[in-house]
Amino acid sequence: MPAIDLISLSIIYATSFAILLIGYLAAVSSKDVIRLLISLEMMFGAIFMALIPLFSIAHLATTAFGLALITIFASSGELLILISAIAILDQRKKDIHTSAITIGGDKL
Amino acid sequence: MHRKKPKAFYADIQNVHFMSADMLLLSALAGIAVVFALGVLLSKDNFYSALYMSVTLVFVATIYAFFNLQPVFVLIAFVFVGAIGIVTVALAATYRSEPERQVSGLWAVPVAITAFFIILAIVCYPVFHPQPVSSSVIEFELMNFLPVTEYLLLVLFLISLVILLLLSVLKIGIGERS
């Protein structure tokens, strides 16, 4: 079985950071809510990557699995909320672009 | 000077070969995941972005399988990608519109700066921490997780949370229609 050493740790964290940054970039530049949903799921993917080294610590392996479960449930909740947001936005504005949202936030 | 016995020496060489093959495979899997993640960012069409996202997450799950963490692989591949990812793909296909570029080139500057610092941190770590980090094998057993009552309680609470969210979403949906 492959062991986790410094090189594999570096590869895992670099990949996790790369996916997280791509997710952030996709989120800040998204023009519609579906792309926002995609970018949030990318961020959850990066969290999954960052959890791998926790499994290599013997007394934290079960905790790591618990965290992976929490992440999956959190992403399911996020999907439910965003789907309802998309449906309501479509019903009220007939548009799913983020520019159609005028409530909340600051105007620059 | 201490000399190793030939058998131990050849075993060491074999281990080095296996390690390098493992590292190559891990690097390839991680590299493919990042390439597909870039595809999500650069694709103009949301449908293709959602497909690339699903492939990225499948490769993240494959890295778990590489470390023999089969329960997490099953959870990610079948629950995260199989359910959540496919719902996203279906949503993107339903609300498919004229593709337009969503990323401004100006964002490349902060991304390049962050990437530079991450690469610098990875390269400089062995320089500032010269003592070798011992490698550890992952030995996770699902049977050790299941009997712990606290974790079962956690799963129960999380299921209740999702059911509550589902009910509130249904209530909002019914309220919107009436």
Short mmCIF file of C-alpha atoms in Angstrom, two decimals:
data_model
loop_
_atom_site.label_atom_id
_atom_site.label_comp_id
_atom_site.label_asym_id
_atom_site.label_seq_id
_atom_site.Cartn_x
_atom_site.Cartn_y
_atom_site.Cartn_z
CA MET A 1 0.00 0.00 0.00
CA PRO A 2 1.42 3.49 -0.84
CA ALA A 3 2.61 5.46 2.20
CA ILE A 4 2.17 9.20 2.69
CA ASP A 5 5.57 10.93 2.77
CA LEU A 6 6.67 14.54 2.24
CA ILE A 7 6.50 14.38 -1.58
CA SER A 8 3.01 12.86 -1.72
CA LEU A 9 1.90 15.32 0.97
CA SER A 10 3.19 18.21 -1.20
CA ILE A 11 1.40 16.82 -4.29
CA ILE A 12 -1.89 16.41 -2.38
CA TYR A 13 -1.79 19.91 -0.83
CA ALA A 14 -0.68 21.60 -4.08
CA THR A 15 -3.54 19.88 -5.98
CA SER A 16 -5.99 20.80 -3.23
CA PHE A 17 -4.88 24.46 -3.31
CA ALA A 18 -5.04 24.52 -7.12
CA ILE A 19 -8.61 23.13 -7.20
CA LEU A 20 -9.65 25.49 -4.38
CA LEU A 21 -8.21 28.54 -6.17
CA ILE A 22 -9.88 27.53 -9.44
CA GLY A 23 -13.15 27.16 -7.49
CA TYR A 24 -12.71 30.65 -5.95
CA LEU A 25 -11.89 32.15 -9.33
CA ALA A 26 -14.92 30.49 -10.94
CA ALA A 27 -17.11 31.77 -8.06
CA VAL A 28 -15.98 35.41 -8.18
CA SER A 29 -16.25 35.55 -11.96
CA SER A 30 -19.56 33.66 -12.30
CA LYS A 31 -22.32 35.48 -14.10
CA ASP A 32 -25.08 32.95 -13.34
CA VAL A 33 -26.07 30.89 -10.31
CA ILE A 34 -25.43 27.51 -11.97
CA ARG A 35 -21.76 28.37 -12.40
CA LEU A 36 -21.78 29.43 -8.73
CA LEU A 37 -23.10 25.96 -7.82
CA ILE A 38 -20.38 24.30 -9.94
CA SER A 39 -17.65 26.40 -8.28
CA LEU A 40 -18.93 25.57 -4.78
CA GLU A 41 -18.76 21.85 -5.59
CA MET A 42 -15.20 22.34 -6.84
CA MET A 43 -14.36 23.86 -3.43
CA PHE A 44 -15.86 20.81 -1.70
CA GLY A 45 -13.66 18.65 -3.96
CA ALA A 46 -10.61 20.59 -2.74
CA ILE A 47 -11.70 19.95 0.88
CA PHE A 48 -11.86 16.22 0.13
CA MET A 49 -8.31 16.36 -1.22
CA ALA A 50 -7.06 18.19 1.89
CA LEU A 51 -8.60 15.49 4.14
CA ILE A 52 -6.39 12.66 2.77
CA PRO A 53 -3.32 13.36 5.02
CA LEU A 54 -5.55 13.18 8.14
CA PHE A 55 -6.17 9.49 7.39
CA SER A 56 -2.43 8.79 7.76
CA ILE A 57 -2.52 9.75 11.47
CA ALA A 58 -3.67 6.54 13.15
CA HIS A 59 -5.74 8.10 15.97
CA LEU A 60 -7.35 10.68 13.61
CA ALA A 61 -8.43 8.28 10.83
CA THR A 62 -11.99 7.81 12.16
CA THR A 63 -12.28 11.58 12.76
CA ALA A 64 -11.18 12.16 9.15
CA PHE A 65 -13.90 9.82 7.92
CA GLY A 66 -16.41 11.71 10.12
CA LEU A 67 -15.24 14.98 8.54
CA ALA A 68 -15.63 13.48 5.05
CA LEU A 69 -19.22 12.51 5.96
CA ILE A 70 -19.93 16.05 7.28
CA THR A 71 -18.51 17.49 4.03
CA ILE A 72 -20.79 15.27 1.92
CA PHE A 73 -23.87 16.24 3.97
CA ALA A 74 -22.88 19.94 3.86
CA SER A 75 -22.56 19.77 0.07
CA SER A 76 -25.98 18.05 -0.15
CA GLY A 77 -27.50 20.87 1.94
CA GLU A 78 -25.78 23.48 -0.23
CA LEU A 79 -27.16 21.77 -3.36
CA LEU A 80 -30.71 21.79 -1.93
CA ILE A 81 -30.50 25.48 -0.98
CA LEU A 82 -29.01 26.52 -4.33
CA ILE A 83 -31.53 24.49 -6.35
CA SER A 84 -34.37 26.19 -4.49
CA ALA A 85 -32.64 29.57 -5.02
CA ILE A 86 -32.31 28.86 -8.75
CA ALA A 87 -35.99 27.79 -9.01
CA ILE A 88 -37.24 30.87 -7.08
CA LEU A 89 -34.99 33.21 -9.09
CA ASP A 90 -36.31 31.69 -12.32
CA GLN A 91 -39.94 32.00 -11.16
CA ARG A 92 -39.62 35.63 -10.02
CA LYS A 93 -37.16 37.15 -12.50
CA LYS A 94 -37.32 34.70 -15.44
CA ASP A 95 -33.53 34.93 -15.37
CA ILE A 96 -30.75 33.02 -13.57
CA HIS A 97 -27.97 35.58 -14.02
CA THR A 98 -26.44 37.02 -10.84
CA SER A 99 -27.00 40.53 -12.25
CA ALA A 100 -30.76 39.92 -11.77
CA ILE A 101 -30.25 39.73 -7.98
CA THR A 102 -30.77 43.22 -6.59
CA ILE A 103 -31.39 42.44 -2.90
CA GLY A 104 -28.45 42.45 -0.45
CA GLY A 105 -24.78 43.24 -0.93
CA ASP A 106 -23.16 46.56 -1.70
CA LYS A 107 -23.35 48.58 -4.90
CA LEU A 108 -19.96 49.64 -6.21
CA MET B 1 32.13 1.94 7.30
CA HIS B 2 28.88 -0.01 7.65
CA ARG B 3 28.00 -1.93 4.51
CA LYS B 4 24.54 -3.28 3.79
CA LYS B 5 24.01 -6.91 2.95
CA PRO B 6 23.25 -7.44 -0.77
CA LYS B 7 19.69 -8.70 -0.07
CA ALA B 8 18.80 -5.63 2.01
CA PHE B 9 20.44 -3.39 -0.61
CA TYR B 10 18.35 -4.87 -3.46
CA ALA B 11 15.21 -4.62 -1.31
CA ASP B 12 15.96 -0.91 -0.79
CA ILE B 13 16.42 -0.41 -4.56
CA GLN B 14 13.11 -2.20 -5.22
CA ASN B 15 11.37 0.02 -2.65
CA VAL B 16 12.79 3.14 -4.34
CA HIS B 17 11.45 1.89 -7.70
CA PHE B 18 8.00 1.19 -6.21
CA MET B 19 7.99 4.58 -4.49
CA SER B 20 8.83 6.40 -7.70
CA ALA B 21 6.13 4.48 -9.61
CA ASP B 22 3.63 5.39 -6.87
CA MET B 23 4.70 9.03 -6.97
CA LEU B 24 4.38 9.11 -10.77
CA LEU B 25 0.87 7.64 -10.60
CA LEU B 26 -0.17 10.05 -7.83
CA SER B 27 1.28 13.02 -9.76
CA ALA B 28 -0.51 11.91 -12.94
CA LEU B 29 -3.87 11.57 -11.13
CA ALA B 30 -3.44 14.94 -9.39
CA GLY B 31 -2.32 16.59 -12.66
CA ILE B 32 -5.34 15.26 -14.58
CA ALA B 33 -7.65 16.50 -11.78
CA VAL B 34 -6.15 20.00 -12.02
CA VAL B 35 -6.38 19.99 -15.86
CA PHE B 36 -10.11 19.14 -15.71
CA ALA B 37 -10.56 21.78 -12.98
CA LEU B 38 -9.00 24.32 -15.38
CA GLY B 39 -11.49 23.07 -17.98
CA VAL B 40 -14.32 24.08 -15.60
CA LEU B 41 -12.89 27.59 -15.41
CA LEU B 42 -12.10 28.08 -19.08
CA SER B 43 -15.19 26.45 -20.61
CA LYS B 44 -17.80 29.02 -21.69
CA ASP B 45 -20.70 26.55 -21.59
CA ASN B 46 -22.04 25.65 -18.12
CA PHE B 47 -23.00 22.15 -19.32
CA TYR B 48 -19.39 21.29 -20.20
CA SER B 49 -18.18 23.00 -17.00
CA ALA B 50 -20.46 20.70 -14.95
CA LEU B 51 -19.17 17.66 -16.86
CA TYR B 52 -15.54 18.69 -16.26
CA MET B 53 -16.35 19.25 -12.58
CA SER B 54 -17.73 15.70 -12.30
CA VAL B 55 -14.56 14.29 -13.92
CA THR B 56 -12.38 16.35 -11.52
CA LEU B 57 -14.27 14.92 -8.54
CA VAL B 58 -13.97 11.38 -9.94
CA PHE B 59 -10.18 11.87 -10.06
CA VAL B 60 -10.22 13.18 -6.46
CA ALA B 61 -12.07 9.98 -5.54
CA THR B 62 -9.48 7.95 -7.48
CA ILE B 63 -6.71 9.45 -5.32
CA TYR B 64 -8.60 8.09 -2.29
CA ALA B 65 -8.71 4.67 -3.98
CA PHE B 66 -4.94 5.00 -4.65
CA PHE B 67 -4.40 5.21 -0.86
CA ASN B 68 -6.75 2.24 -0.36
CA LEU B 69 -9.47 4.35 1.27
CA GLN B 70 -12.29 2.45 -0.46
CA PRO B 71 -15.21 3.66 1.78
CA VAL B 72 -14.44 7.33 1.00
CA PHE B 73 -14.00 6.48 -2.71
CA VAL B 74 -17.49 4.90 -2.73
CA LEU B 75 -18.97 7.92 -0.88
CA ILE B 76 -17.42 10.46 -3.28
CA ALA B 77 -17.98 8.48 -6.49
CA PHE B 78 -21.56 7.38 -5.82
CA VAL B 79 -22.98 10.08 -3.51
CA PHE B 80 -20.98 13.22 -4.34
CA VAL B 81 -20.47 12.67 -8.08
CA GLY B 82 -23.26 10.16 -8.72
CA ALA B 83 -26.02 12.22 -7.12
CA ILE B 84 -24.92 15.82 -6.51
CA GLY B 85 -22.68 16.10 -9.60
CA ILE B 86 -25.28 14.61 -11.94
CA VAL B 87 -28.02 16.91 -10.56
CA THR B 88 -25.69 19.85 -11.35
CA VAL B 89 -25.09 18.51 -14.88
CA ALA B 90 -28.87 18.13 -15.34
CA LEU B 91 -29.46 21.70 -14.07
CA ALA B 92 -26.76 23.07 -16.38
CA ALA B 93 -28.32 21.20 -19.30
CA THR B 94 -31.82 22.53 -18.44
CA TYR B 95 -30.73 26.16 -18.14
CA ARG B 96 -28.40 26.03 -21.14
CA SER B 97 -27.91 29.47 -22.64
CA GLU B 98 -25.67 31.19 -25.18
CA PRO B 99 -22.07 30.52 -24.03
CA GLU B 100 -20.18 33.61 -22.92
CA ARG B 101 -16.74 34.09 -21.41
CA GLN B 102 -17.05 34.44 -17.64
CA VAL B 103 -13.43 34.93 -16.56
CA SER B 104 -11.66 38.25 -16.81
CA GLY B 105 -7.97 38.12 -17.74
CA LEU B 106 -7.19 40.49 -14.85
CA TRP B 107 -7.80 37.65 -12.37
CA ALA B 108 -4.65 35.95 -13.70
CA VAL B 109 -2.50 38.38 -11.64
CA PRO B 110 -3.72 37.41 -8.10
CA VAL B 111 -3.83 33.73 -9.19
CA ALA B 112 -0.20 33.89 -10.38
CA ILE B 113 0.88 35.58 -7.11
CA THR B 114 -0.91 32.96 -4.95
CA ALA B 115 0.46 30.07 -7.05
CA PHE B 116 3.97 31.55 -6.71
CA PHE B 117 3.72 31.65 -2.90
CA ILE B 118 2.33 28.09 -2.71
CA ILE B 119 5.13 26.74 -4.93
CA LEU B 120 7.68 28.72 -2.89
CA ALA B 121 6.30 27.24 0.36
CA ILE B 122 6.47 23.69 -1.03
CA VAL B 123 10.02 24.15 -2.37
CA CYS B 124 11.33 25.95 0.75
CA TYR B 125 9.82 23.56 3.32
CA PRO B 126 12.64 20.94 3.08
CA VAL B 127 15.23 23.78 3.26
CA PHE B 128 13.91 25.25 6.54
CA HIS B 129 12.92 21.86 8.02
CA PRO B 130 15.86 19.61 7.10
CA GLN B 131 14.88 16.73 9.42
CA PRO B 132 13.17 14.01 7.34
CA VAL B 133 9.43 13.54 7.80
CA SER B 134 8.66 9.88 8.45
CA SER B 135 6.27 8.30 5.96
CA SER B 136 3.14 6.68 7.37
CA VAL B 137 0.85 4.07 5.89
CA ILE B 138 -2.90 4.71 5.92
CA GLU B 139 -4.65 2.03 7.95
CA PHE B 140 -8.29 3.04 8.06
CA GLU B 141 -10.89 0.37 8.84
CA LEU B 142 -14.60 1.17 8.46
CA MET B 143 -15.32 -1.35 11.22
CA ASN B 144 -13.50 0.94 13.70
CA PHE B 145 -15.79 3.84 12.72
CA LEU B 146 -19.18 2.15 12.83
CA PRO B 147 -19.33 1.01 16.50
CA VAL B 148 -18.57 4.52 17.87
CA THR B 149 -21.91 5.86 19.14
CA GLU B 150 -20.91 9.53 18.77
CA TYR B 151 -20.38 9.12 15.03
CA LEU B 152 -23.70 7.31 14.59
CA LEU B 153 -25.36 10.19 16.44
CA LEU B 154 -23.56 12.63 14.13
CA VAL B 155 -24.83 10.81 11.02
CA LEU B 156 -28.35 10.79 12.50
CA PHE B 157 -28.21 14.56 13.13
CA LEU B 158 -26.89 15.21 9.62
CA ILE B 159 -29.69 13.13 8.05
CA SER B 160 -32.23 15.10 10.15
CA LEU B 161 -30.64 18.36 8.98
CA VAL B 162 -30.95 17.37 5.31
CA ILE B 163 -34.60 16.27 5.82
CA LEU B 164 -35.37 19.62 7.53
CA LEU B 165 -33.71 21.48 4.65
CA LEU B 166 -35.71 19.43 2.16
CA LEU B 167 -38.97 20.23 3.99
CA SER B 168 -38.17 23.97 4.09
CA VAL B 169 -37.31 23.94 0.37
CA LEU B 170 -40.64 22.20 -0.34
CA LYS B 171 -42.48 24.74 1.82
CA ILE B 172 -40.83 27.67 0.01
CA GLY B 173 -41.68 26.05 -3.34
CA ILE B 174 -45.35 25.55 -2.40
CA GLY B 175 -45.51 29.12 -0.98
CA GLU B 176 -44.11 30.53 -4.22
CA ARG B 177 -46.73 28.72 -6.33
CA SER B 178 -49.70 29.82 -4.18
#
